[in-house]
Amino acid sequence: QVQLVESGGGSVQAGGSLRLSCTASGYIASSACMGWFRQAPGKEREGVAAIKRDPDSGSTYYGDSAKGRFTISRDNAKNTVYLQMNSLKPEDTAIYYCAVNQACGQWLLHPQWSEYWGQGTQVTVSS
């Protein structure tokens, strides 16, 4: 069984930055994909970013809202994935969830494909 624990959420003013971390315990295949989703009140869960665990691959994937502002990275030795969020906007306010899936591909468009979820961490951006 895989467990995912997120950290790094908090409150920040618009234009600020936050770095989220997600540490996994349990076995995750090197071919798997780890990623971040978010859900704002009254809205559907949205794919933010994903990255392949394969150490020979640097493939990353971003949702439209994250492109140019967010960067996903990983440290396989620590079983940890990071989400660096810059130039934050009030509309980025949401609960951010870490997740694992067998593959990246179109996963960000289909959060229901996720095999494992973390408990989420709140990000609040004030104007």
GROMACS .gro file of N, CA and C in nm:
model
  381
    1GLN      N    1   0.085  -0.119   0.000
    1GLN     CA    2   0.000   0.000   0.000
    1GLN      C    3   0.089   0.125   0.000
    2VAL      N    4   0.057   0.218  -0.086
    2VAL     CA    5   0.131   0.342  -0.097
    2VAL      C    6   0.062   0.449  -0.014
    3GLN      N    7   0.140   0.523   0.061
    3GLN     CA    8   0.088   0.639   0.132
    3GLN      C    9   0.161   0.762   0.085
    4LEU      N   10   0.087   0.869   0.067
    4LEU     CA   11   0.142   0.996   0.019
    4LEU      C   12   0.115   1.103   0.123
    5VAL      N   13   0.217   1.177   0.158
    5VAL     CA   14   0.203   1.282   0.258
    5VAL      C   15   0.252   1.414   0.199
    6GLU      N   16   0.159   1.509   0.187
    6GLU     CA   17   0.193   1.641   0.134
    6GLU      C   18   0.231   1.736   0.246
    7SER      N   19   0.311   1.834   0.211
    7SER     CA   20   0.345   1.942   0.304
    7SER      C   21   0.381   2.065   0.223
    8GLY      N   22   0.388   2.177   0.293
    8GLY     CA   23   0.432   2.300   0.228
    8GLY      C   24   0.322   2.398   0.193
    9GLY      N   25   0.198   2.359   0.215
    9GLY     CA   26   0.090   2.453   0.187
    9GLY      C   27   0.090   2.567   0.288
   10GLY      N   28   0.008   2.667   0.260
   10GLY     CA   29  -0.003   2.780   0.350
   10GLY      C   30  -0.070   2.897   0.283
   11SER      N   31  -0.054   3.012   0.345
   11SER     CA   32  -0.114   3.135   0.293
   11SER      C   33  -0.005   3.226   0.241
   12VAL      N   34  -0.031   3.289   0.129
   12VAL     CA   35   0.067   3.378   0.067
   12VAL      C   36  -0.008   3.486  -0.008
   13GLN      N   37   0.056   3.599  -0.026
   13GLN     CA   38  -0.005   3.706  -0.104
   13GLN      C   39   0.018   3.682  -0.253
   14ALA      N   40  -0.068   3.741  -0.331
   14ALA     CA   41  -0.056   3.729  -0.477
   14ALA      C   42   0.084   3.773  -0.520
   15GLY      N   43   0.140   3.697  -0.613
   15GLY     CA   44   0.276   3.723  -0.659
   15GLY      C   45   0.382   3.646  -0.584
   16GLY      N   46   0.343   3.585  -0.473
   16GLY     CA   47   0.438   3.511  -0.392
   16GLY      C   48   0.460   3.370  -0.443
   17SER      N   49   0.537   3.294  -0.366
   17SER     CA   50   0.575   3.158  -0.405
   17SER      C   51   0.554   3.062  -0.289
   18LEU      N   52   0.530   2.937  -0.326
   18LEU     CA   53   0.524   2.827  -0.230
   18LEU      C   54   0.585   2.705  -0.295
   19ARG      N   55   0.639   2.617  -0.211
   19ARG     CA   56   0.692   2.491  -0.260
   19ARG      C   57   0.624   2.377  -0.185
   20LEU      N   58   0.553   2.297  -0.258
   20LEU     CA   59   0.487   2.181  -0.200
   20LEU      C   60   0.576   2.058  -0.214
   21SER      N   61   0.568   1.971  -0.114
   21SER     CA   62   0.641   1.845  -0.117
   21SER      C   63   0.543   1.731  -0.095
   22CYS      N   64   0.574   1.618  -0.156
   22CYS     CA   65   0.495   1.497  -0.137
   22CYS      C   66   0.591   1.381  -0.124
   23THR      N   67   0.588   1.317  -0.008
   23THR     CA   68   0.675   1.203   0.016
   23THR      C   69   0.592   1.075   0.020
   24ALA      N   70   0.638   0.978  -0.055
   24ALA     CA   71   0.566   0.852  -0.067
   24ALA      C   72   0.633   0.742   0.015
   25SER      N   73   0.551   0.659   0.073
   25SER     CA   74   0.601   0.537   0.137
   25SER      C   75   0.534   0.418   0.071
   26GLY      N   76   0.606   0.306   0.067
   26GLY     CA   77   0.555   0.191  -0.006
   26GLY      C   78   0.617   0.184  -0.144
   27TYR      N   79   0.588   0.078  -0.213
   27TYR     CA   80   0.651   0.055  -0.344
   27TYR      C   81   0.577   0.130  -0.454
   28ILE      N   82   0.655   0.204  -0.532
   28ILE     CA   83   0.605   0.269  -0.652
   28ILE      C   84   0.697   0.232  -0.767
   29ALA      N   85   0.641   0.178  -0.872
   29ALA     CA   86   0.721   0.134  -0.985
   29ALA      C   87   0.796   0.251  -1.048
   30SER      N   88   0.913   0.221  -1.100
   30SER     CA   89   0.991   0.326  -1.164
   30SER      C   90   0.924   0.377  -1.290
   31SER      N   91   0.832   0.301  -1.344
   31SER     CA   92   0.760   0.342  -1.465
   31SER      C   93   0.637   0.427  -1.432
   32ALA      N   94   0.611   0.446  -1.305
   32ALA     CA   95   0.489   0.517  -1.265
   32ALA      C   96   0.505   0.668  -1.282
   33CYS      N   97   0.397   0.737  -1.257
   33CYS     CA   98   0.392   0.882  -1.270
   33CYS      C   99   0.342   0.941  -1.138
   34MET      N  100   0.404   1.047  -1.094
   34MET     CA  101   0.356   1.118  -0.975
   34MET      C  102   0.313   1.257  -1.016
   35GLY      N  103   0.212   1.308  -0.950
   35GLY     CA  104   0.162   1.437  -0.993
   35GLY      C  105   0.087   1.512  -0.886
   36TRP      N  106   0.042   1.630  -0.925
   36TRP     CA  107  -0.033   1.718  -0.838
   36TRP      C  108  -0.164   1.756  -0.904
   37PHE      N  109  -0.268   1.753  -0.824
   37PHE     CA  110  -0.399   1.800  -0.864
   37PHE      C  111  -0.445   1.902  -0.761
   38ARG      N  112  -0.544   1.979  -0.797
   38ARG     CA  113  -0.599   2.074  -0.701
   38ARG      C  114  -0.749   2.081  -0.716
   39GLN      N  115  -0.812   2.121  -0.607
   39GLN     CA  116  -0.957   2.134  -0.609
   39GLN      C  117  -0.996   2.255  -0.526
   40ALA      N  118  -1.062   2.349  -0.593
   40ALA     CA  119  -1.114   2.467  -0.526
   40ALA      C  120  -1.259   2.441  -0.487
   41PRO      N  121  -1.309   2.514  -0.388
   41PRO     CA  122  -1.448   2.493  -0.346
   41PRO      C  123  -1.545   2.508  -0.462
   42GLY      N  124  -1.632   2.411  -0.477
   42GLY     CA  125  -1.734   2.416  -0.581
   42GLY      C  126  -1.685   2.383  -0.720
   43LYS      N  127  -1.559   2.344  -0.731
   43LYS     CA  128  -1.503   2.312  -0.863
   43LYS      C  129  -1.455   2.167  -0.868
   44GLU      N  130  -1.438   2.118  -0.990
   44GLU     CA  131  -1.388   1.983  -1.008
   44GLU      C  132  -1.237   1.979  -0.983
   45ARG      N  133  -1.190   1.858  -0.952
   45ARG     CA  134  -1.046   1.841  -0.933
   45ARG      C  135  -0.976   1.863  -1.067
   46GLU      N  136  -0.865   1.934  -1.062
   46GLU     CA  137  -0.795   1.978  -1.182
   46GLU      C  138  -0.650   1.932  -1.179
   47GLY      N  139  -0.602   1.881  -1.292
   47GLY     CA  140  -0.463   1.840  -1.301
   47GLY      C  141  -0.371   1.960  -1.309
   48VAL      N  142  -0.265   1.958  -1.230
   48VAL     CA  143  -0.170   2.069  -1.224
   48VAL      C  144  -0.039   2.032  -1.294
   49ALA      N  145   0.024   1.926  -1.248
   49ALA     CA  146   0.153   1.887  -1.305
   49ALA      C  147   0.181   1.741  -1.274
   50ALA      N  148   0.261   1.678  -1.359
   50ALA     CA  149   0.297   1.539  -1.339
   50ALA      C  150   0.438   1.516  -1.391
   51ILE      N  151   0.502   1.411  -1.336
   51ILE     CA  152   0.638   1.382  -1.375
   51ILE      C  153   0.660   1.231  -1.371
   52LYS      N  154   0.733   1.179  -1.468
   52LYS     CA  155   0.765   1.038  -1.469
   52LYS      C  156   0.869   1.007  -1.363
   53ARG      N  157   0.853   0.890  -1.298
   53ARG     CA  158   0.953   0.849  -1.199
   53ARG      C  159   1.077   0.790  -1.262
   54ASP      N  160   1.066   0.749  -1.385
   54ASP     CA  161   1.178   0.687  -1.455
   54ASP      C  162   1.300   0.778  -1.448
   55PRO      N  163   1.409   0.731  -1.386
   55PRO     CA  164   1.526   0.818  -1.372
   55PRO      C  165   1.591   0.854  -1.505
   56ASP      N  166   1.561   0.779  -1.611
   56ASP     CA  167   1.617   0.810  -1.742
   56ASP      C  168   1.528   0.904  -1.822
   57SER      N  169   1.418   0.943  -1.763
   57SER     CA  170   1.324   1.032  -1.833
   57SER      C  171   1.306   1.161  -1.755
   58GLY      N  172   1.309   1.271  -1.824
   58GLY     CA  173   1.283   1.398  -1.758
   58GLY      C  174   1.148   1.453  -1.794
   59SER      N  175   1.059   1.365  -1.842
   59SER     CA  176   0.931   1.411  -1.892
   59SER      C  177   0.843   1.470  -1.783
   60THR      N  178   0.794   1.588  -1.812
   60THR     CA  179   0.700   1.656  -1.722
   60THR      C  180   0.578   1.699  -1.801
   61TYR      N  181   0.468   1.715  -1.731
   61TYR     CA  182   0.342   1.751  -1.792
   61TYR      C  183   0.277   1.858  -1.705
   62TYR      N  184   0.213   1.954  -1.770
   62TYR     CA  185   0.152   2.064  -1.696
   62TYR      C  186   0.012   2.092  -1.746
   63GLY      N  187  -0.074   2.125  -1.653
   63GLY     CA  188  -0.204   2.177  -1.689
   63GLY      C  189  -0.190   2.321  -1.733
   64ASP      N  190  -0.290   2.369  -1.805
   64ASP     CA  191  -0.282   2.504  -1.861
   64ASP      C  192  -0.260   2.610  -1.752
   65SER      N  193  -0.320   2.591  -1.637
   65SER     CA  194  -0.309   2.691  -1.531
   65SER      C  195  -0.169   2.697  -1.471
   66ALA      N  196  -0.090   2.593  -1.490
   66ALA     CA  197   0.041   2.585  -1.427
   66ALA      C  198   0.155   2.625  -1.521
   67LYS      N  199   0.130   2.621  -1.647
   67LYS     CA  200   0.238   2.644  -1.744
   67LYS      C  201   0.301   2.781  -1.727
   68GLY      N  202   0.434   2.781  -1.717
   68GLY     CA  203   0.508   2.906  -1.706
   68GLY      C  204   0.523   2.958  -1.565
   69ARG      N  205   0.447   2.902  -1.470
   69ARG     CA  206   0.455   2.951  -1.332
   69ARG      C  207   0.495   2.841  -1.233
   70PHE      N  208   0.455   2.720  -1.260
   70PHE     CA  209   0.482   2.609  -1.169
   70PHE      C  210   0.585   2.516  -1.230
   71THR      N  211   0.664   2.454  -1.142
   71THR     CA  212   0.763   2.356  -1.187
   71THR      C  213   0.756   2.233  -1.099
   72ILE      N  214   0.743   2.118  -1.161
   72ILE     CA  215   0.742   1.992  -1.087
   72ILE      C  216   0.878   1.927  -1.098
   73SER      N  217   0.923   1.868  -0.988
   73SER     CA  218   1.051   1.798  -0.989
   73SER      C  219   1.041   1.680  -0.893
   74ARG      N  220   1.141   1.596  -0.894
   74ARG     CA  221   1.137   1.476  -0.808
   74ARG      C  222   1.276   1.443  -0.758
   75ASP      N  223   1.277   1.372  -0.648
   75ASP     CA  224   1.398   1.314  -0.593
   75ASP      C  225   1.364   1.169  -0.561
   76ASN      N  226   1.396   1.080  -0.653
   76ASN     CA  227   1.357   0.940  -0.635
   76ASN      C  228   1.423   0.877  -0.513
   77ALA      N  229   1.542   0.921  -0.480
   77ALA     CA  230   1.611   0.865  -0.364
   77ALA      C  231   1.532   0.892  -0.236
   78LYS      N  232   1.461   1.005  -0.236
   78LYS     CA  233   1.380   1.042  -0.120
   78LYS      C  234   1.234   1.007  -0.140
   79ASN      N  235   1.201   0.948  -0.256
   79ASN     CA  236   1.062   0.917  -0.288
   79ASN      C  237   0.974   1.040  -0.274
   80THR      N  238   1.025   1.152  -0.321
   80THR     CA  239   0.958   1.280  -0.301
   80THR      C  240   0.942   1.353  -0.433
   81VAL      N  241   0.826   1.415  -0.449
   81VAL     CA  242   0.802   1.501  -0.564
   81VAL      C  243   0.769   1.640  -0.510
   82TYR      N  244   0.811   1.741  -0.584
   82TYR     CA  245   0.796   1.880  -0.542
   82TYR      C  246   0.713   1.957  -0.645
   83LEU      N  247   0.649   2.059  -0.598
   83LEU     CA  248   0.581   2.152  -0.687
   83LEU      C  249   0.619   2.294  -0.645
   84GLN      N  250   0.703   2.357  -0.724
   84GLN     CA  251   0.741   2.496  -0.700
   84GLN      C  252   0.640   2.585  -0.770
   85MET      N  253   0.575   2.668  -0.693
   85MET     CA  254   0.470   2.755  -0.747
   85MET      C  255   0.513   2.899  -0.731
   86ASN      N  256   0.528   2.968  -0.842
   86ASN     CA  257   0.567   3.108  -0.844
   86ASN      C  258   0.456   3.193  -0.902
   87SER      N  259   0.466   3.322  -0.879
   87SER     CA  260   0.367   3.417  -0.933
   87SER      C  261   0.225   3.372  -0.900
   88LEU      N  262   0.203   3.338  -0.778
   88LEU     CA  263   0.073   3.284  -0.739
   88LEU      C  264  -0.037   3.389  -0.751
   89LYS      N  265  -0.155   3.340  -0.786
   89LYS     CA  266  -0.272   3.425  -0.805
   89LYS      C  267  -0.382   3.378  -0.710
   90PRO      N  268  -0.476   3.466  -0.678
   90PRO     CA  269  -0.587   3.424  -0.591
   90PRO      C  270  -0.661   3.301  -0.646
   91GLU      N  271  -0.668   3.289  -0.778
   91GLU     CA  272  -0.738   3.174  -0.837
   91GLU      C  273  -0.662   3.043  -0.821
   92ASP      N  274  -0.540   3.049  -0.769
   92ASP     CA  275  -0.466   2.927  -0.737
   92ASP      C  276  -0.507   2.869  -0.602
   93THR      N  277  -0.589   2.942  -0.530
   93THR     CA  278  -0.637   2.895  -0.400
   93THR      C  279  -0.714   2.765  -0.415
   94ALA      N  280  -0.670   2.662  -0.345
   94ALA     CA  281  -0.731   2.530  -0.356
   94ALA      C  282  -0.663   2.436  -0.258
   95ILE      N  283  -0.719   2.319  -0.245
   95ILE     CA  284  -0.648   2.209  -0.179
   95ILE      C  285  -0.568   2.138  -0.287
   96TYR      N  286  -0.441   2.119  -0.261
   96TYR     CA  287  -0.352   2.054  -0.356
   96TYR      C  288  -0.326   1.911  -0.310
   97TYR      N  289  -0.347   1.819  -0.401
   97TYR     CA  290  -0.333   1.677  -0.372
   97TYR      C  291  -0.220   1.616  -0.453
   98CYS      N  292  -0.144   1.533  -0.388
   98CYS     CA  293  -0.044   1.452  -0.455
   98CYS      C  294  -0.108   1.319  -0.495
   99ALA      N  295  -0.066   1.264  -0.606
   99ALA     CA  296  -0.125   1.139  -0.653
   99ALA      C  297  -0.024   1.057  -0.732
  100VAL      N  298  -0.056   0.931  -0.748
  100VAL     CA  299   0.027   0.837  -0.825
  100VAL      C  300  -0.060   0.765  -0.925
  101ASN      N  301  -0.007   0.747  -1.044
  101ASN     CA  302  -0.075   0.669  -1.147
  101ASN      C  303   0.028   0.583  -1.219
  102GLN      N  304  -0.020   0.483  -1.291
  102GLN     CA  305   0.072   0.394  -1.362
  102GLN      C  306   0.148   0.467  -1.471
  103ALA      N  307   0.086   0.567  -1.532
  103ALA     CA  308   0.149   0.637  -1.643
  103ALA      C  309   0.105   0.782  -1.643
  104CYS      N  310   0.183   0.865  -1.712
  104CYS     CA  311   0.150   1.006  -1.723
  104CYS      C  312   0.046   1.026  -1.833
  105GLY      N  313   0.089   1.037  -1.955
  105GLY     CA  314  -0.003   1.050  -2.067
  105GLY      C  315  -0.108   1.155  -2.045
  106GLN      N  316  -0.234   1.116  -2.054
  106GLN     CA  317  -0.347   1.206  -2.038
  106GLN      C  318  -0.399   1.211  -1.894
  107TRP      N  319  -0.319   1.160  -1.803
  107TRP     CA  320  -0.363   1.149  -1.664
  107TRP      C  321  -0.415   1.280  -1.607
  108LEU      N  322  -0.348   1.393  -1.635
  108LEU     CA  323  -0.390   1.521  -1.577
  108LEU      C  324  -0.533   1.556  -1.615
  109LEU      N  325  -0.579   1.506  -1.727
  109LEU     CA  326  -0.716   1.534  -1.772
  109LEU      C  327  -0.816   1.437  -1.707
  110HIS      N  328  -0.764   1.334  -1.643
  110HIS     CA  329  -0.851   1.229  -1.589
  110HIS      C  330  -0.807   1.194  -1.447
  111PRO      N  331  -0.830   1.280  -1.351
  111PRO     CA  332  -0.788   1.253  -1.214
  111PRO      C  333  -0.845   1.123  -1.158
  112GLN      N  334  -0.957   1.077  -1.212
  112GLN     CA  335  -1.018   0.954  -1.161
  112GLN      C  336  -0.932   0.832  -1.189
  113TRP      N  337  -0.833   0.844  -1.276
  113TRP     CA  338  -0.742   0.733  -1.305
  113TRP      C  339  -0.641   0.710  -1.193
  114SER      N  340  -0.628   0.802  -1.103
  114SER     CA  341  -0.525   0.796  -0.999
  114SER      C  342  -0.540   0.671  -0.915
  115GLU      N  343  -0.425   0.610  -0.884
  115GLU     CA  344  -0.426   0.490  -0.800
  115GLU      C  345  -0.419   0.526  -0.652
  116TYR      N  346  -0.346   0.628  -0.619
  116TYR     CA  347  -0.329   0.668  -0.480
  116TYR      C  348  -0.337   0.820  -0.469
  117TRP      N  349  -0.390   0.863  -0.356
  117TRP     CA  350  -0.403   1.006  -0.326
  117TRP      C  351  -0.345   1.037  -0.189
  118GLY      N  352  -0.290   1.157  -0.178
  118GLY     CA  353  -0.255   1.209  -0.047
  118GLY      C  354  -0.375   1.275   0.017
  119GLN      N  355  -0.355   1.326   0.136
  119GLN     CA  356  -0.468   1.385   0.210
  119GLN      C  357  -0.493   1.529   0.170
  120GLY      N  358  -0.399   1.590   0.101
  120GLY     CA  359  -0.416   1.726   0.053
  120GLY      C  360  -0.354   1.829   0.145
  121THR      N  361  -0.316   1.941   0.086
  121THR     CA  362  -0.263   2.053   0.164
  121THR      C  363  -0.323   2.182   0.108
  122GLN      N  364  -0.365   2.268   0.197
  122GLN     CA  365  -0.436   2.390   0.158
  122GLN      C  366  -0.337   2.497   0.114
  123VAL      N  367  -0.368   2.558   0.000
  123VAL     CA  368  -0.294   2.674  -0.048
  123VAL      C  369  -0.394   2.789  -0.061
  124THR      N  370  -0.364   2.900   0.004
  124THR     CA  371  -0.451   3.017  -0.001
  124THR      C  372  -0.371   3.136  -0.047
  125VAL      N  373  -0.418   3.199  -0.153
  125VAL     CA  374  -0.350   3.315  -0.209
  125VAL      C  375  -0.442   3.435  -0.196
  126SER      N  376  -0.397   3.536  -0.127
  126SER     CA  377  -0.478   3.655  -0.106
  126SER      C  378  -0.433   3.768  -0.199
  127SER      N  379  -0.530   3.850  -0.234
  127SER     CA  380  -0.500   3.961  -0.327
  127SER      C  381  -0.452   4.084  -0.253
   0.00000   0.00000   0.00000
